[in-house]
């Protein structure tokens, strides 16, 4: 049940539309702190992509504590890139669902691919604030489909979340061309 709640919150942090029972996600138009001025558009992941993302972030800061949020498929695209001599373009170190690409920290969130427009984000993770207003309430019920021996579990938690820093993330979208 806890894994299910974590997965739902993880999805909401990127894709939530900010309505009733939803967080306001980084990719949402309702994330008012993100003006869209910092958003970038790329044709495909290539040898210049990481530099384009990193140097598009912040007014004066370059990198710092920023993290790249991407899907496993996007990480695979970075890993496939080769020079003319066949060596890898990026040095990727993976530690579970986190790691680094040429020293730039990343975290894998496979919901990044689920958005119609954006597919990566880069910024300081502290620029997204999530408030937890209640403990996790878990319930078990053997009443539902008792005759079939099925036990149901339900978990609830009251949370809220939104981007709290002006242009706290660079959102990356693929060109439609």
Tab-separated table of C-alpha atoms in Angstrom:
chain	number	residue	atom	x	y	z
A	1	UNK	CA	0.000	0.000	0.000
A	2	UNK	CA	2.846	2.388	0.842
A	3	UNK	CA	4.523	1.668	-2.498
A	4	UNK	CA	1.256	2.450	-4.277
A	5	UNK	CA	0.907	5.761	-2.418
A	6	UNK	CA	4.521	6.688	-3.173
A	7	UNK	CA	4.014	5.886	-6.859
A	8	UNK	CA	0.867	8.020	-7.033
A	9	UNK	CA	2.587	10.968	-5.308
A	10	UNK	CA	5.620	10.523	-7.594
A	11	UNK	CA	3.341	10.801	-10.619
A	12	UNK	CA	1.559	13.840	-9.186
A	13	UNK	CA	4.837	15.699	-8.574
A	14	UNK	CA	5.403	15.746	-12.340
A	15	UNK	CA	1.944	15.480	-13.878
A	16	UNK	CA	-0.552	16.697	-11.262
A	17	UNK	CA	-2.952	19.340	-12.555
A	18	UNK	CA	-3.473	21.026	-9.197
A	19	UNK	CA	-7.188	20.425	-8.927
A	20	UNK	CA	-9.088	18.729	-6.144
A	21	UNK	CA	-7.176	15.685	-4.843
A	22	UNK	CA	-4.133	16.501	-6.990
A	23	UNK	CA	-0.751	18.102	-6.436
A	24	UNK	CA	0.399	20.803	-8.840
A	25	UNK	CA	3.062	19.105	-10.921
A	26	UNK	CA	6.237	20.478	-12.434
A	27	UNK	CA	4.824	19.925	-15.938
A	28	UNK	CA	1.473	21.572	-15.105
A	29	UNK	CA	0.347	24.899	-16.550
A	30	UNK	CA	-0.939	25.694	-13.047
A	31	UNK	CA	2.595	25.738	-11.599
A	32	UNK	CA	2.512	29.549	-11.450
A	33	UNK	CA	6.148	29.866	-10.356
A	34	UNK	CA	7.204	28.444	-13.737
A	35	UNK	CA	6.694	31.217	-16.278
A	36	UNK	CA	7.684	29.108	-19.269
A	37	UNK	CA	10.528	31.524	-20.093
A	38	UNK	CA	13.061	28.904	-19.001
A	39	UNK	CA	11.475	26.039	-20.978
A	40	UNK	CA	13.600	24.698	-23.799
A	41	UNK	CA	12.797	22.688	-26.885
A	42	UNK	CA	15.046	20.055	-28.447
A	43	UNK	CA	14.775	17.960	-31.593
A	44	UNK	CA	16.442	14.887	-30.091
A	45	UNK	CA	18.890	13.931	-27.384
A	46	UNK	CA	22.390	14.512	-28.765
A	47	UNK	CA	25.892	15.474	-27.620
A	48	UNK	CA	24.793	19.064	-26.860
A	49	UNK	CA	21.577	18.274	-24.958
A	50	UNK	CA	23.005	18.133	-21.440
A	51	UNK	CA	24.884	21.437	-21.854
A	52	UNK	CA	21.770	23.094	-23.286
A	53	UNK	CA	19.712	22.013	-20.270
A	54	UNK	CA	22.326	22.866	-17.612
A	55	UNK	CA	23.167	26.302	-19.015
A	56	UNK	CA	19.485	27.201	-19.467
A	57	UNK	CA	18.863	26.874	-15.724
A	58	UNK	CA	18.946	29.838	-13.366
A	59	UNK	CA	19.869	33.455	-13.747
A	60	UNK	CA	23.475	33.228	-12.582
A	61	UNK	CA	23.831	29.777	-11.066
A	62	UNK	CA	25.135	26.955	-13.179
A	63	UNK	CA	24.288	23.526	-11.895
A	64	UNK	CA	24.829	23.734	-8.112
A	65	UNK	CA	22.383	21.387	-6.431
A	66	UNK	CA	20.234	20.922	-9.527
A	67	UNK	CA	19.049	17.478	-10.615
A	68	UNK	CA	17.859	16.206	-13.979
A	69	UNK	CA	14.497	14.418	-13.830
A	70	UNK	CA	14.085	12.022	-16.734
A	71	UNK	CA	12.630	8.662	-17.697
A	72	UNK	CA	14.580	5.469	-18.135
A	73	UNK	CA	13.968	5.729	-21.887
A	74	UNK	CA	15.568	9.184	-22.008
A	75	UNK	CA	18.526	7.909	-19.975
A	76	UNK	CA	18.875	5.097	-22.511
A	77	UNK	CA	19.032	7.699	-25.316
A	78	UNK	CA	21.885	9.496	-23.512
A	79	UNK	CA	23.677	6.152	-23.055
A	80	UNK	CA	23.378	5.186	-26.749
A	81	UNK	CA	25.199	8.265	-28.035
A	82	UNK	CA	28.650	7.536	-29.490
A	83	UNK	CA	31.421	9.637	-30.972
A	84	UNK	CA	32.775	9.005	-34.474
A	85	UNK	CA	35.351	6.686	-32.880
A	86	UNK	CA	32.635	4.672	-31.131
A	87	UNK	CA	33.277	5.832	-27.573
A	88	UNK	CA	30.410	6.936	-25.366
A	89	UNK	CA	29.597	10.637	-25.456
A	90	UNK	CA	28.394	10.763	-21.837
A	91	UNK	CA	29.881	9.154	-18.739
A	92	UNK	CA	26.804	7.693	-16.997
A	93	UNK	CA	26.961	6.283	-13.476
A	94	UNK	CA	23.770	4.536	-12.317
A	95	UNK	CA	22.877	3.819	-8.676
A	96	UNK	CA	19.361	2.385	-8.773
A	97	UNK	CA	17.028	5.109	-9.952
A	98	UNK	CA	19.604	7.868	-9.381
A	99	UNK	CA	23.085	8.587	-10.695
A	100	UNK	CA	25.052	11.080	-12.741
A	101	UNK	CA	25.521	11.982	-16.389
A	102	UNK	CA	28.946	13.616	-16.753
A	103	UNK	CA	28.721	14.543	-13.063
A	104	UNK	CA	25.204	16.036	-13.358
A	105	UNK	CA	22.887	14.274	-10.880
A	106	UNK	CA	19.741	12.633	-12.259
A	107	UNK	CA	16.721	10.832	-10.899
A	108	UNK	CA	14.575	8.472	-12.923
A	109	UNK	CA	10.843	9.147	-12.916
A	110	UNK	CA	9.184	7.128	-15.663
A	111	UNK	CA	6.122	9.379	-15.544
A	112	UNK	CA	8.237	11.984	-17.361
A	113	UNK	CA	7.371	10.240	-20.647
A	114	UNK	CA	3.639	10.338	-19.862
A	115	UNK	CA	3.226	14.088	-20.495
A	116	UNK	CA	2.077	15.250	-23.928
A	117	UNK	CA	4.598	18.063	-24.154
A	118	UNK	CA	7.421	17.906	-21.588
A	119	UNK	CA	9.672	14.904	-20.978
A	120	UNK	CA	12.512	16.146	-18.748
A	121	UNK	CA	13.015	18.774	-16.062
A	122	UNK	CA	16.132	20.203	-14.457
A	123	UNK	CA	16.366	22.160	-11.235
A	124	UNK	CA	16.974	22.102	-7.522
A	125	UNK	CA	14.575	19.564	-6.006
A	126	UNK	CA	14.054	21.946	-3.059
A	127	UNK	CA	12.220	24.222	-5.499
A	128	UNK	CA	9.285	21.806	-5.233
A	129	UNK	CA	7.666	21.873	-1.829
A	130	UNK	CA	5.440	19.096	-0.599
A	131	UNK	CA	3.515	19.471	2.638
A	132	UNK	CA	2.227	16.392	4.452
A	133	UNK	CA	-0.880	17.201	6.497
A	134	UNK	CA	-1.666	13.752	7.876
A	135	UNK	CA	-0.206	10.395	8.703
A	136	UNK	CA	-0.786	7.545	6.287
A	137	UNK	CA	-4.108	5.873	7.073
A	138	UNK	CA	-4.133	2.221	6.002
A	139	UNK	CA	-7.143	-0.046	6.249
A	140	UNK	CA	-7.668	-3.720	5.593
A	141	UNK	CA	-11.021	-5.225	4.735
A	142	UNK	CA	-11.984	-8.864	4.332
A	143	UNK	CA	-15.630	-7.911	3.707
A	144	UNK	CA	-15.289	-7.240	-0.009
A	145	UNK	CA	-15.568	-10.505	-1.954
A	146	UNK	CA	-15.377	-12.406	1.330
A	147	UNK	CA	-16.732	-15.536	-0.345
A	148	UNK	CA	-13.784	-15.541	-2.777
A	149	UNK	CA	-11.209	-14.972	-0.046
A	150	UNK	CA	-10.108	-11.599	-1.418
A	151	UNK	CA	-8.753	-9.037	1.029
A	152	UNK	CA	-8.772	-5.349	0.080
A	153	UNK	CA	-6.292	-2.730	1.291
A	154	UNK	CA	-6.739	1.020	1.177
A	155	UNK	CA	-4.308	3.823	2.010
A	156	UNK	CA	-4.874	7.547	2.328
A	157	UNK	CA	-2.640	10.509	3.065
A	158	UNK	CA	-3.406	14.230	2.892
A	159	UNK	CA	-0.607	16.080	1.038
A	160	UNK	CA	-0.122	19.183	-1.056
A	161	UNK	CA	2.655	20.229	-3.394
A	162	UNK	CA	3.738	22.905	-5.838
A	163	UNK	CA	6.786	24.565	-7.365
A	164	UNK	CA	7.755	27.352	-4.944
A	165	UNK	CA	10.694	29.091	-6.670
A	166	UNK	CA	10.397	31.373	-9.665
A	167	UNK	CA	11.541	29.389	-12.694
A	168	UNK	CA	12.808	26.749	-10.282
A	169	UNK	CA	12.953	24.172	-13.077
A	170	UNK	CA	13.871	24.133	-16.731
A	171	UNK	CA	11.287	21.991	-18.494
A	172	UNK	CA	12.377	20.233	-21.676
A	173	UNK	CA	10.055	19.424	-24.548
A	174	UNK	CA	10.653	17.763	-27.882
A	175	UNK	CA	10.224	19.808	-31.025
A	176	UNK	CA	7.141	19.044	-33.049
A	177	UNK	CA	9.050	19.525	-36.315
